[in-house]
Structures are given as structure tokens and as C-alpha cells.
Coordinates of C-alpha atoms and ligand atoms in Angstrom, one line a residue:
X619 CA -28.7 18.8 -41.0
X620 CA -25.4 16.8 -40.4
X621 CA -24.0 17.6 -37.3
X622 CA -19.8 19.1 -36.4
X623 CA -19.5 16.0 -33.8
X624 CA -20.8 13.0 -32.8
X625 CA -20.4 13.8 -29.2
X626 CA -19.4 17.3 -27.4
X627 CA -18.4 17.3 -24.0
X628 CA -18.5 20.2 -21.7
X629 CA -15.6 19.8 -19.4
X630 CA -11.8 18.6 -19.4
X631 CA -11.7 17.2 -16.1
X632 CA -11.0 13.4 -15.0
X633 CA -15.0 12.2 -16.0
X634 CA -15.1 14.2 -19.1
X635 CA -11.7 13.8 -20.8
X636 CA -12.4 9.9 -20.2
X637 CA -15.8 10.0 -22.1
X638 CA -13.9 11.8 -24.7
X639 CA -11.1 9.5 -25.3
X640 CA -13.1 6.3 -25.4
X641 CA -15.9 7.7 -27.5
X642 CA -13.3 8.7 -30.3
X643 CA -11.7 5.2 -29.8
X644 CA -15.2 3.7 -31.0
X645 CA -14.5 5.9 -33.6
X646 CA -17.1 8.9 -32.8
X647 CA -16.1 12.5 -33.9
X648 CA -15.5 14.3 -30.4
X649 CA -14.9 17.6 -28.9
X650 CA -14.4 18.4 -25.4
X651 CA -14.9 21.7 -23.9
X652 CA -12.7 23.2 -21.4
X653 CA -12.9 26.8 -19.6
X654 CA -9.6 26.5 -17.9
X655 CA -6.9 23.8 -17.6
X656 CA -7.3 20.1 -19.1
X657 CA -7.4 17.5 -16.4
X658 CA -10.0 19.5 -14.3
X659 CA -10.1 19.0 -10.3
X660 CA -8.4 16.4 -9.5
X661 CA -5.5 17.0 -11.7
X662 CA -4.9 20.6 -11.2
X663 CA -6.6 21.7 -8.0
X664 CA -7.5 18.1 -6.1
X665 CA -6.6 15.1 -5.7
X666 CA -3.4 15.1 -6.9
X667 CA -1.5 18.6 -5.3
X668 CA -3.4 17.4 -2.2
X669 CA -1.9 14.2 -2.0
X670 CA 1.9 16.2 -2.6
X671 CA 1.0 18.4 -0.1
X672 CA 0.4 15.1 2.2
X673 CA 3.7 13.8 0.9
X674 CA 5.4 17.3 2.4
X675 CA 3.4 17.2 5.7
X676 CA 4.5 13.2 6.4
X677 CA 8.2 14.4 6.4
X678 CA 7.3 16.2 9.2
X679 CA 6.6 12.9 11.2
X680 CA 9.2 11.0 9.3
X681 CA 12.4 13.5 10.9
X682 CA 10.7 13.1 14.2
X683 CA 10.6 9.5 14.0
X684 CA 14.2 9.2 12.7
X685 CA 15.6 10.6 15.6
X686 CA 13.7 7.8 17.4
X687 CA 15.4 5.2 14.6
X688 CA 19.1 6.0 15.4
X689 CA 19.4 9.2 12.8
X690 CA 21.0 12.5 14.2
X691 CA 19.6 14.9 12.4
X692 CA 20.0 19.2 11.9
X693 CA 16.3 21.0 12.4
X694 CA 14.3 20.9 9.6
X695 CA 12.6 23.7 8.2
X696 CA 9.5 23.4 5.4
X697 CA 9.5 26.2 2.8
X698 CA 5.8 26.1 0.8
X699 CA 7.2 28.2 -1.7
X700 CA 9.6 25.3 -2.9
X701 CA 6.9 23.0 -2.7
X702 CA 4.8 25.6 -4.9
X703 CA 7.1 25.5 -7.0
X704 CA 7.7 22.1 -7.3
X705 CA 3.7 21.5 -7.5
X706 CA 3.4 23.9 -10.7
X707 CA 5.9 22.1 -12.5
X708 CA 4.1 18.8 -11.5
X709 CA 0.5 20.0 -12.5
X710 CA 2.0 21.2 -15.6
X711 CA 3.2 18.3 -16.8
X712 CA 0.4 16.4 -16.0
X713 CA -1.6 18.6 -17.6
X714 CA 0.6 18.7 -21.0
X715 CA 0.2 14.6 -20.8
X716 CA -3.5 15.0 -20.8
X717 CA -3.5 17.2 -23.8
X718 CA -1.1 14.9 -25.7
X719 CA -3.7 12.1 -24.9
X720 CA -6.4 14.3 -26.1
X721 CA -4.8 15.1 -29.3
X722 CA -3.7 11.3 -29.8
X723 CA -7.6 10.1 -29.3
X724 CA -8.4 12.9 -32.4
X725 CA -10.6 14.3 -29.8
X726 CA -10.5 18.0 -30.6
X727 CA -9.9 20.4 -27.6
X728 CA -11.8 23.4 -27.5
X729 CA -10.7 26.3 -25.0
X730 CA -13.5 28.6 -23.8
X731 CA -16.4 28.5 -21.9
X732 CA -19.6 26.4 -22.8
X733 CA -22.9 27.6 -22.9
X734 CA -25.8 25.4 -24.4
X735 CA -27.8 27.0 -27.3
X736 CA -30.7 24.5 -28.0
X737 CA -30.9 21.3 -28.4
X738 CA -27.7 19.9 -30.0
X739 CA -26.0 23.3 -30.1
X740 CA -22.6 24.7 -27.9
X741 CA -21.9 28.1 -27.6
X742 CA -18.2 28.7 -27.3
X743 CA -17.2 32.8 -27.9
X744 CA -18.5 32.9 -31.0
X745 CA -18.4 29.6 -32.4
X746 CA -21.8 27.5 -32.2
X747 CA -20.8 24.0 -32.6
X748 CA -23.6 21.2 -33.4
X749 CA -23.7 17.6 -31.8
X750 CA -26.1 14.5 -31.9
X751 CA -25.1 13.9 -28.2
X752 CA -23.9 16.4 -25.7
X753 CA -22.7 15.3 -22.4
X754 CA -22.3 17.6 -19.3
X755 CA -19.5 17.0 -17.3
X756 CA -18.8 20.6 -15.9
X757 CA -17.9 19.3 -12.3
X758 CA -18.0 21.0 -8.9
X759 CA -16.6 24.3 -7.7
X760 CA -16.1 25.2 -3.7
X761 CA -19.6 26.7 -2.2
X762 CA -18.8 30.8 -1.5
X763 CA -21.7 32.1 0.0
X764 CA -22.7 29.2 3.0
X765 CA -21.9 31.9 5.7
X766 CA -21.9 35.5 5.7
X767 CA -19.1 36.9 5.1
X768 CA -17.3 33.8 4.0
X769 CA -16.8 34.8 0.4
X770 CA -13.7 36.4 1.1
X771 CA -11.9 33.5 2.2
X772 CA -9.5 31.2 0.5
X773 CA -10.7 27.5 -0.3
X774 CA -9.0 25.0 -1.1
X775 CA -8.4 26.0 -5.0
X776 CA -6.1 29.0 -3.1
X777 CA -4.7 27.2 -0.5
X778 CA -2.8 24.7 -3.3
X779 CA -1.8 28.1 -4.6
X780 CA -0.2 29.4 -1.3
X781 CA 3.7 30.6 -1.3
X782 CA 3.6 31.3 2.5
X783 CA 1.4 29.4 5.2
X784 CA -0.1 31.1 8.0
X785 CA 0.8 30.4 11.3
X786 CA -2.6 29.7 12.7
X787 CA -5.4 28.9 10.6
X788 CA -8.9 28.3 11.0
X789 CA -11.1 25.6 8.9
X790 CA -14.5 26.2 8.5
X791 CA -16.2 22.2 7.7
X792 CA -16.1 18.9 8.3
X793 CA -16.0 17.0 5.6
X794 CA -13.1 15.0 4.0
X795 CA -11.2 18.1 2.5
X796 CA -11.6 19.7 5.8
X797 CA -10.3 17.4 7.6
X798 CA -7.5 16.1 5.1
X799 CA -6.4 19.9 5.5
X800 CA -6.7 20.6 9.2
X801 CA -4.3 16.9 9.5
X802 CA -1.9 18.5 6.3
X803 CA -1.4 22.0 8.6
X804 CA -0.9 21.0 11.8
X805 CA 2.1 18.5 10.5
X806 CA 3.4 21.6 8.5
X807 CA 3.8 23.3 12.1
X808 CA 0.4 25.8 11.3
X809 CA -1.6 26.2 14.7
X810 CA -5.5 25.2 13.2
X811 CA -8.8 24.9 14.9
X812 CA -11.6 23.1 13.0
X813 CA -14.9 24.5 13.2
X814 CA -17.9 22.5 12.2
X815 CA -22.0 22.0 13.6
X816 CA -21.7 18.0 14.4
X817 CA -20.4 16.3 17.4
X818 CA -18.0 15.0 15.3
X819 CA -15.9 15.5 11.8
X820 CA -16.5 13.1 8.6
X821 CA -20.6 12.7 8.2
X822 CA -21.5 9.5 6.8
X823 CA -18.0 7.5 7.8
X824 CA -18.8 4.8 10.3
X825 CA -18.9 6.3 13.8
X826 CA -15.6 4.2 15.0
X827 CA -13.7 6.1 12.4
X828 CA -15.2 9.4 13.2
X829 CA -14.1 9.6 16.6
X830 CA -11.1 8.1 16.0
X831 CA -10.5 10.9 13.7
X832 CA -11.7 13.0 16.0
X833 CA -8.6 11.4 18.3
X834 CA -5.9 11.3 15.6
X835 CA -6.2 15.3 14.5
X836 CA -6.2 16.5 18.5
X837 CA -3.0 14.3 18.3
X838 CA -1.7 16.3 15.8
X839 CA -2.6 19.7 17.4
X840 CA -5.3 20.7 15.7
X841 CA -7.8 21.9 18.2
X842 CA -11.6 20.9 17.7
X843 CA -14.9 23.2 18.2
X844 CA -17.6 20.6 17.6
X845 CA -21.0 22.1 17.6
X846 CA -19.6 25.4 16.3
X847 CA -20.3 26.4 12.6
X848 CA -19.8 30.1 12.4
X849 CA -22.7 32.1 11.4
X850 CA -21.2 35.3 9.9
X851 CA -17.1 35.9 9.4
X852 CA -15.7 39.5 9.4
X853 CA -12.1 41.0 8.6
X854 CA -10.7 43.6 11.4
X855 CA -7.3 44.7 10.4
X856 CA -4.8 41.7 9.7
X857 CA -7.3 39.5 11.3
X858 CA -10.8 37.4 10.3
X859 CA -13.2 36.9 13.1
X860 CA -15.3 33.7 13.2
X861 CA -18.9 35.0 15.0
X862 CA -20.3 31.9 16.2
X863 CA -24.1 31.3 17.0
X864 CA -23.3 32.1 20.8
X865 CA -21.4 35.3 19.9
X866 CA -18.1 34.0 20.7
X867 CA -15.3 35.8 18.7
X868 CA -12.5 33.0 17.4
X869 CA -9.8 35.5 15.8
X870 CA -7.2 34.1 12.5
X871 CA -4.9 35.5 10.3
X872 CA -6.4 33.1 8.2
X873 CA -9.8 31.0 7.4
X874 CA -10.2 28.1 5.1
X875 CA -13.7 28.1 3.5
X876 CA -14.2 24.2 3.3
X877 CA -17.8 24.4 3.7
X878 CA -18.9 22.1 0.4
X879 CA -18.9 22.0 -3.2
X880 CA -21.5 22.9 -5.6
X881 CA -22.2 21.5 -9.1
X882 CA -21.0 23.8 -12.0
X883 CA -24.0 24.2 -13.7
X884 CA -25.2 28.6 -13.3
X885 CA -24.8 29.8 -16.9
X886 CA -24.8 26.6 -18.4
X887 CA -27.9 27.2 -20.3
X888 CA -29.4 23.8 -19.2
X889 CA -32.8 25.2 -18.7
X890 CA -33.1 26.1 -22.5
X891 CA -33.2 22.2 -23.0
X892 CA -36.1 21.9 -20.4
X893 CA -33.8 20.5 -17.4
X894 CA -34.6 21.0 -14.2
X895 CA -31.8 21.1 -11.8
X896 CA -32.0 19.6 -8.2
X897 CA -32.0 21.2 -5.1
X898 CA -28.1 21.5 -4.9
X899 CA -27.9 22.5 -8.4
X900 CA -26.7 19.3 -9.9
X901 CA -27.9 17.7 -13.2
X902 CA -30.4 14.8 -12.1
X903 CA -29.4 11.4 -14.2
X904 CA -30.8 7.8 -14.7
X905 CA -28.8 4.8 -13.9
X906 CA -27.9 5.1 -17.9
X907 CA -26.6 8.9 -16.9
X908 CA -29.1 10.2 -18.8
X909 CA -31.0 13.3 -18.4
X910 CA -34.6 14.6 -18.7
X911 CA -33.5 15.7 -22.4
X912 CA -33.1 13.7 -25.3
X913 CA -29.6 13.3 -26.5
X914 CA -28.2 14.6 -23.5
X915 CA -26.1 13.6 -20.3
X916 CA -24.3 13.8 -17.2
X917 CA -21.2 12.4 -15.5
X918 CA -19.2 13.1 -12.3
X919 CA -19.4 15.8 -9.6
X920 CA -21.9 17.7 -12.1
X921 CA -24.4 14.9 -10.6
X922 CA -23.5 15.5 -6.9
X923 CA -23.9 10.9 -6.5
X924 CA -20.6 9.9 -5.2
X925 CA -17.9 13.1 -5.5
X926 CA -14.7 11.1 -6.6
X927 CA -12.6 10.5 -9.7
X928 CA -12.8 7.1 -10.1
X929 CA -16.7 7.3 -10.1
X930 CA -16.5 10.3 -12.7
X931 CA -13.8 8.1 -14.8
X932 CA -15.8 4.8 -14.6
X933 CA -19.2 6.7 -15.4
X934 CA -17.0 8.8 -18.2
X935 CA -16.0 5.2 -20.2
X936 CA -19.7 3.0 -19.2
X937 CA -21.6 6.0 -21.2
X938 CA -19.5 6.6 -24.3
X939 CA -19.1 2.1 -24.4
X940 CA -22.9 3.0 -23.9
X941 CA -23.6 5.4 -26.9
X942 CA -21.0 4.0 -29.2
X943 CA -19.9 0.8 -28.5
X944 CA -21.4 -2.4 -29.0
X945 CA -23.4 -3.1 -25.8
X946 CA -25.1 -0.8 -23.6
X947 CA -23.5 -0.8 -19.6
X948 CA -24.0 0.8 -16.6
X949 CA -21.8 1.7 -13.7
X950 CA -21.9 -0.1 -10.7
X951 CA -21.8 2.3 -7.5
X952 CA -22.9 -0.5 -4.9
X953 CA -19.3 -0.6 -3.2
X954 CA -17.4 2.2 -3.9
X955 CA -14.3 2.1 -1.7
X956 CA -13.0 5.6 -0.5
X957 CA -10.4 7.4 1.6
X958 CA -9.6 9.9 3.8
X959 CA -5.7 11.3 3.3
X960 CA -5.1 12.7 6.8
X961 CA -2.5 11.1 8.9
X962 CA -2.7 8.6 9.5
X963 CA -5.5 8.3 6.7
X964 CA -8.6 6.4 6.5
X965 CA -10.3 4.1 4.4
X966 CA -13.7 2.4 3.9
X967 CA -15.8 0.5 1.6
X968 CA -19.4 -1.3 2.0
X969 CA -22.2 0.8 4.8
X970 CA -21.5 1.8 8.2
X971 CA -22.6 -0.2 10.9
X972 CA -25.1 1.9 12.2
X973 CA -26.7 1.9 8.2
X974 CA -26.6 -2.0 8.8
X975 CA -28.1 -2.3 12.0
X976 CA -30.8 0.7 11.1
X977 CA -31.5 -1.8 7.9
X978 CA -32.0 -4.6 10.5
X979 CA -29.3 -6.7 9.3
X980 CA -27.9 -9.6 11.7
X981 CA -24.0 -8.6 12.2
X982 CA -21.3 -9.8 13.5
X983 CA -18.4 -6.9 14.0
X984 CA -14.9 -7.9 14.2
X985 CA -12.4 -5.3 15.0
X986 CA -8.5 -5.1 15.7
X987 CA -7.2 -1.4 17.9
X988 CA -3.2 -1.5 18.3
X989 CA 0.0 0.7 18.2
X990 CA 1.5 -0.5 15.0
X991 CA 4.9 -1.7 15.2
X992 CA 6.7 1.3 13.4
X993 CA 5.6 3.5 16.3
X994 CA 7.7 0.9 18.8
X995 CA 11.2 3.2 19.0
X996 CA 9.4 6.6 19.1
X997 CA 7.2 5.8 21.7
X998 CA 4.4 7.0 20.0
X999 CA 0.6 7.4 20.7
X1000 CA -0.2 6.5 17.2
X1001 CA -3.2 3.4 16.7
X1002 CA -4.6 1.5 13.7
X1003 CA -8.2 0.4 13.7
X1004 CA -9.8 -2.0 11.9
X1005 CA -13.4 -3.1 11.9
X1006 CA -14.7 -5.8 9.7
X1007 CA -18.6 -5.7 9.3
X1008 CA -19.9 -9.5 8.5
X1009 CA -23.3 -10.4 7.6
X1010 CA -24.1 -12.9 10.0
X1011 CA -26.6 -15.2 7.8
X1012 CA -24.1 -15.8 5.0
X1013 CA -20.3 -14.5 6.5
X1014 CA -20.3 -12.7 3.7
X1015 CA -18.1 -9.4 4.6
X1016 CA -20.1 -6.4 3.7
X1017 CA -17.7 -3.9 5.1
X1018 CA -14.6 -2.8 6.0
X1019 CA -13.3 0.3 7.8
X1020 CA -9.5 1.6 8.7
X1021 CA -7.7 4.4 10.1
X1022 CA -3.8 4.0 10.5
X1023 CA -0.9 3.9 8.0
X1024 CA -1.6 2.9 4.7
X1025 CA -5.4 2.3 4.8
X1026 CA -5.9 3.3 1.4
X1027 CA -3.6 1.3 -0.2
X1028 CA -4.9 -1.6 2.4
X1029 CA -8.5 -0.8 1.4
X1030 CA -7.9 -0.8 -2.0
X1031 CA -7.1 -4.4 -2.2
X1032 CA -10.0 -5.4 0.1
X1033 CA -12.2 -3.7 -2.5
X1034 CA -11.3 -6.7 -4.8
X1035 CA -12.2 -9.3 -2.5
X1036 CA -15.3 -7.6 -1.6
X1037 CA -16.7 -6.7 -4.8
X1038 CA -15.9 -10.5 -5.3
X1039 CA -18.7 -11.3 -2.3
X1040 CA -15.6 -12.8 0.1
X1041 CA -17.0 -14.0 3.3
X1042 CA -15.4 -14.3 6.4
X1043 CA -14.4 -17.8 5.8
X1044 CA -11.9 -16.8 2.6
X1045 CA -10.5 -14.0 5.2
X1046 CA -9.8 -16.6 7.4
X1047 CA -8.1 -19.1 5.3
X1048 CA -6.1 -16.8 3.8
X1049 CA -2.0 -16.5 5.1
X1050 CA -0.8 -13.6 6.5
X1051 CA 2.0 -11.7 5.2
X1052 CA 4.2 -10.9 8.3
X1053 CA 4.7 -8.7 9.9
X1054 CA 2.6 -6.4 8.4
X1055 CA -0.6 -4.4 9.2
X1056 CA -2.4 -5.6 7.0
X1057 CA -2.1 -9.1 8.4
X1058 CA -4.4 -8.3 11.3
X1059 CA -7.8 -8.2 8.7
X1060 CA -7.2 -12.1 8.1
X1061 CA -6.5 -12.6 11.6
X1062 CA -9.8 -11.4 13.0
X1063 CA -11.1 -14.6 15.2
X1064 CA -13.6 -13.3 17.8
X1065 CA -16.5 -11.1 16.7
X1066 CA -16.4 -7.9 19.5
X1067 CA -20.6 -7.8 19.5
X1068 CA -22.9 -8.6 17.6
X1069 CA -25.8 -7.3 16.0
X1070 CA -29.6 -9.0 15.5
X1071 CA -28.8 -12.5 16.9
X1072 CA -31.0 -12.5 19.8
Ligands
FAD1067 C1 -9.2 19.4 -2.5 C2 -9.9 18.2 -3.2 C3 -9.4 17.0 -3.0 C4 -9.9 15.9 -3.6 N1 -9.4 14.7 -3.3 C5 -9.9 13.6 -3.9 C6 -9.3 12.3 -3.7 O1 -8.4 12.2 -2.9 N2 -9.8 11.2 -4.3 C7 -10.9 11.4 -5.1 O2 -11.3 10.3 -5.7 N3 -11.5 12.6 -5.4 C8 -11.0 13.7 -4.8 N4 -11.6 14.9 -5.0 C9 -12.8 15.0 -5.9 C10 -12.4 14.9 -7.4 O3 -11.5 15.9 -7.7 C11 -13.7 15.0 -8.2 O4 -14.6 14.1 -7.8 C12 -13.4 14.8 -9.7 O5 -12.4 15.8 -10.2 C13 -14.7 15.0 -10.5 O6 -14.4 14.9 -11.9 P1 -15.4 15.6 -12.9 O7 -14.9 15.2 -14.3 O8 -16.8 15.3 -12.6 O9 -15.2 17.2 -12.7 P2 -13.9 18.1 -12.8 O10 -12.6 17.3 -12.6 O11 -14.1 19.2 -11.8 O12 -13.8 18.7 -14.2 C14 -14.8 19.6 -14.6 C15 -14.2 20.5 -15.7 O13 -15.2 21.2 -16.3 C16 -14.8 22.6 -16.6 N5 -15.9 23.4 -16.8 C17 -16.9 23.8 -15.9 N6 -17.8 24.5 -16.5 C18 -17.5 24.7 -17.8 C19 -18.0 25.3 -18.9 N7 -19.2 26.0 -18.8 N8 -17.4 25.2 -20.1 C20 -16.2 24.5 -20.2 N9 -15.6 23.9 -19.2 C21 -16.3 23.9 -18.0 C22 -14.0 22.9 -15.3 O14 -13.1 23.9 -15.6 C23 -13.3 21.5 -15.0 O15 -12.0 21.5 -15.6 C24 -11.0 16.0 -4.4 C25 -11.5 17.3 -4.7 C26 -11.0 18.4 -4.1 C27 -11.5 19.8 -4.4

């Protein structure tokens, strides 16, 4: 039986509309799936409106710190619904671009949700379509249901959505959208408490960042119950109430539910192709992204690996190059860099130092702590941190981590040289741009300990 497509792909969002686009540029017949708006996540309720809402928060900072530059200025005054408004027309756009690029790849958009039928089929309303390869790239949606009670709060999908912000919030998590939140708030004058069961926020960043973090948000206001994960959340009038494990009663007009994410796979029909899903729901894959079923794969957040767009993007292209171009590849997730956009933001690539020293590695850490030099006329408490982890048998750096302005974009660039192997030596001979911040990573000269060297 000839098959409708080469390749359908269930979901629109940054891994999937990727896959789709180079797949049809080898020349395969592709449709992509999507249940609500092209560009997915990041596009419509991620990355991107997170990162304008950052943009909105820094002014905050930027008329204080005028002042302190010589400007005389009236008080400000933020108005969300402006920046809603201004955040629709920018999602909208974005989103129209990634339909045009759609419909100039000849990759045929399908609106509706997916369900798989068999092997090789898609269920879409009423149309079954038929595909030699089908590739799952359905995503992640906000976990609902991690405390009782919880469901009825926003998450982050409804706080990009807001037209009015609270004036005290509480965030229920941890993790990087938590805390990229709890940092956005407090600079757009909301009162916030984080609540979340570690001794610290950020699991799995290196421990200098955490606490740093830790430091940077109580900066900023936002007041921190560590050890404190509410166990059942209840509305009383105009109010929620956060019941925590020792009965304590915290009390918010409004609660962020940024508990975790969950893969989008219920309903998806996966089982009637034999696959087993993992423990957090996600579509188990081989280093090729294949799955347990012939024909059939998975990309991006579906997977639960790393959570980010890049990743979905690079493991989108690597499997249709895979499938229909010349040679085979795989994506390589060794040294993924990543950041966290509170303010100031952090950025990291390569293990933690506790993950180097647990693998018994002999390390030599090199780190730079300052007030950066934009902070000099304000009197600021603001610091920049920089730790460079360097193997100590072959100076080859196998890590860096920031916090302070620009680390991102900072990082970014690192993640060249490190993918690269750069040791310590090619830091070292390298000039300095002055003055900069950035200039302090080349000018690193005594290691601060030392790990493994006897
Ligand atoms: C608040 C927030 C901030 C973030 N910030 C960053 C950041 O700064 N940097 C970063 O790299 N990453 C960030 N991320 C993560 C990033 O958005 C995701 O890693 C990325 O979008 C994953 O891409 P994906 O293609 O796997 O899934 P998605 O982009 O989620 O796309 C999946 C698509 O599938 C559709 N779909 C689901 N089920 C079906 C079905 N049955 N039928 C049809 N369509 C379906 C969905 O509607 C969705 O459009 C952020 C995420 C959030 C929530």
C-alpha cells in the first residue's frame, strides 16, 4: 500500500517543525501535526514571551540605575496589559513566520489533534493519514496534579497570558522557570515568596551558582522558604492558602504552579504500537532517537533528556539528515551549554564540580567574585561570579559556570571553545577585551583549591 507521506510529525513546536522542514528539503513528502499554535513552547508560551517579560522587568533596574548615571527621571509605572498586548502581536508574528516557513518547505500543516491508529497510521478528526515514518514530537505540558489542590493555579502558560499582576505572589518550585519568574516579579514591583523542598533553588546547577542565586533573588525581594514544598493548597475567599508539611498557613492572592513539566504523551495512542512509556511518561529513545517501534521516533521535551530548544532543534535536523539524507548522524549532547534568565542571569556548560570530584577527577578550580564596574555610580550590591573547572592532568577546561550580567551571551561563546577541547593554556594566551566582564575568564591565574592532587 503506498503511503500519504514520507514522514508525519506529531507536533509544531521548535523540534518538530525543524524535522519537518529539513526532511522535505531532502525531498521527503511531510506533514506535521499541530493541536494548537505552530511554533509550540518556546515560541508561543516559553522561551521567547519569557525572555520579553525579562526585557520589561530589567527596565525596572535600568531607571534605578539612571538616576545613579546623571538622568532625572519622573516615576515610572509598568502596565502588563501594554506589555500583553505588545507580546500577542509579537507571538503572532512569529507564529505567521513559522507557517510561511512551513508552507515554503511544501511541508503540509495539519490542524487538529493527533492520535496514533496502528502502525503507520494518524488519526486527525476524521482523517486517517498513512506514513512510512512517524515521529513524535508532542513536547511537554506544566505538571497539574503534584500537590493537592494545585490544579487550580495558574502556570506559567497563564502567567504570559496575565493583563494585571498580583501584588504578592507565591511560586511553588525550584527549578529554572521558577526561579526565572520569582527574579521577573520581584523587578516588576510583585511581593513573591518562593517555596520549594531543597536547601537551595536550581537542582543540578553547580552549588556556587545555587547559592549565589539563592543571594541574587533575596536581593531582589523575593523572600525564600527553603525546605518548604506545600503539601495541599486551598482557596478561602480572595485568597490561596499554601498548607505546608508543618501546618503553617502562607496566605496569596496568587500561586504560581511551577512544580515541573510532563511529556505530552496521555491520549497519544503510543501503546497501540507496543511502546512503553517511562516513569515520567516520556517516550524512551536510542542515541539514533529511535523508539521501541519500527518506523517510529522521538525528539525534544517528548523524551524528558535535556528540556531545551536547541536540543529539540538539533535532534529535529540529525534525525530527518538521519532518515533521508545521505549519511546517518547523531546528536551530540556531551556539552550542552544552558542558562538561567533571572537577574542577573546564569550560565553554565560542562559538570558541576561536585559531579567531577564525585567522578574522582583531579581539578583545579579557578574562580573570579567582583562588583562589576556598571554597578560603580549606583552603589550597588550586585556581583559576578565565575568559576572555571580545569582538569588537572591535561588543562583541558571542562567547565564553566556564571552568574552576573550577560552570562548567557558570555557562556555562549565559551561553548565554542569548549566544545573545541580548549585548555587552560589557550584561555590564558588569549587578549582581553577591556574593560569588559568577560575579560576576567582569560585572566584567571591562581587556581582557588584544588581537587585530587594530593
Ligand atoms: C516558561 C518556559 C520557559 C522556557 N525557557 C527556555 C529557554 O530560555 N531556553 C530554552 O532552550 N528552553 C526553554 N524552555 C523549554 C523549551 O520551550 C522546550 O524545551 C522546547 O519548546 C521543546 O520543543 P519540542 O519541539 O520538544 O516541544 P514543543 O515546543 O512543546 O512543541 C510540541 C508541540 O506539540 C503539540 N502537540 C502536543 N500533543 C499533540 C497532539 N496529540 N497532536 C498534535 N499536536 C500536539 C503542542 O501543541 C506543541 O505545539 C522553556 C519552557 C518554558 C515552559
Amino acid at each position: 500500500m503506498p503511503h500519504d507521506f514520507d514522514l508525519i510529525v506529531i507536533g509544531a513546536g521548535s523540534g518538530g517543525v525543524a524535522a519537518s522542514r529539513r526532511a522535505a528539503a531532502h525531498g521527503a513528502k511531510v506533514a506535521v501535526v499541530e493541536a494548537s499554535r505552530v511554533g509550540g513552547t518556546c515560541v508561543i508560551r516559553g522561551c521567547v514571551p519569557k525572555k520579553l517579560l525579562m526585557y520589561a522587568a530589567q527596565y525596572g533596574d535600568g531607571f534605578d540605575e539612571a538616576a545613579g548615571y546623571g538622568w532625572q527621571l519622573a516615576k515610572p509605572e509598568f502596565q502588563m496589559a501594554r506589555w500583553a498586548d505588545a507580546k500577542a502581536a509579537e507571538t503572532q508574528r512569529l507564529e505567521h513566520i513559522y507557517r510561511q516557513l512551513l508552507a515554503g518547505s511544501k511541508v503540509e500543516l495539519i490542524e487538529g489533534r493527533a492520535q496514533v491508529d496502528g502502525p503507520g497510521r494518524v488519526r486527525v478528526g476524521e482523517r486517517v493519514l498513512s506514513a512510512r515514518h512517524l515521529l513524535i514530537a508532542s513536547g511537554a505540558a506544566p505538571v497539574r496534579d503534584s500537590i493537592d489542590g494545585i490544579q487550580h493555579c495558574p502556570t506559567s502558560d497563564d502567567l504570559l497570558d496575565l493583563r494585571e499582576l498580583p501584588e504578592r505572589a507565591a511560586i511553588v518550585g525550584s527549578g529554572f522557570i521558577a526561579v526565572e519568574f520569582a527574579s521577573i516579579l520581584a523587578r516588576l514591583g510583585v511581593k513573591v515568596g518562593l517555596f520549594y523542598r531543597a536547601h537551595l533553588p536550581l537542582r543540578g546547577f553547580d552549588e556556587d551558582l545555587r547559592t549565589r542565586a539563592a543571594s541574587a533573588l533575596q536581593a531582589a525581594g523575593v523572600v525564600l522558604h527553603p525546605g518548604c514544598a506545600p503539601r495541599q493548597v486551598q482557596r478561602a475567599g480572595d485568597q490561596w492558602l499554601l498548607i505546608d508539611a508543618d501546618e503553617r498557613v502562607h496566605a496569596y492572592p496568587f500561586v504560581l504552579n511551577a512544580t515541573g513539566r510532563r511529556p505530552n504523551t496521555q491520549g497519544l495512542g503510543l501503546r497501540t504500537l507496543g511502546i512503553e512509556l517511562d516513569a515520567a511518561g516520556a517516550v524512551p529513545v536510542d542515541a539514533q532517537l529511535h523508539t521501541s517501534a519500527t518506523n517510529v521516533y522521538a525528539i525534544g521535551d517528548v523524551t524528558n533528556k535535556i528540556n531545551l530548544t536547541p536540543v529539540a532543534i538539533a535532534e529535529g535536523r540529525a534525525l530527518a539528515d538521519s532518515l533521508f539524507g545521505p549519511t546517518a548522524r547523531q546528536v551530540d549532547l556531551s556539552l550542552v551549554a544552558s542558562a538561567v534568565f533571572m537577574m542577573p542571569p546564569l550560565a553554565t556548560i560542562g559538570p558541576t564540580e561536585a559531579e567531577l570530584v564525585g567522578a574522582g577527577r583531579a581539578l583545579k578550580v579557578f574562580e573570579a567574585d567582583f562588583r562589576p564596574m556598571r554597578q560603580a555610580f549606583i552603589d550597588g550590591s550586585e556581583r559576578c561570579y565565575m568559576k572555571l573547572l580545569v582538569d588537572a592532568a591535561t588543562d583541558q577546561v571542562l567547565a564553566v559556570h556564571m552568574l552576573g550580567a550577560d552570562a548567557p551571551e558570555i557562556v555562549q561563546s565559551l561553548a565554542v571553545a569548549l566544545s573545541a577541547g580548549a585548555t587552560k593554556a589557550h584561555f590564558d594566551r588569549t587578549i582581553a577585551v577591556h574593560p569588559t566582564a568577560a575579560e576576567e575568564f582569560v585572566l584567571l591565574r591562581e587556581a582557588t583549591r584544588t581537587h585530587g592532587l594530593g
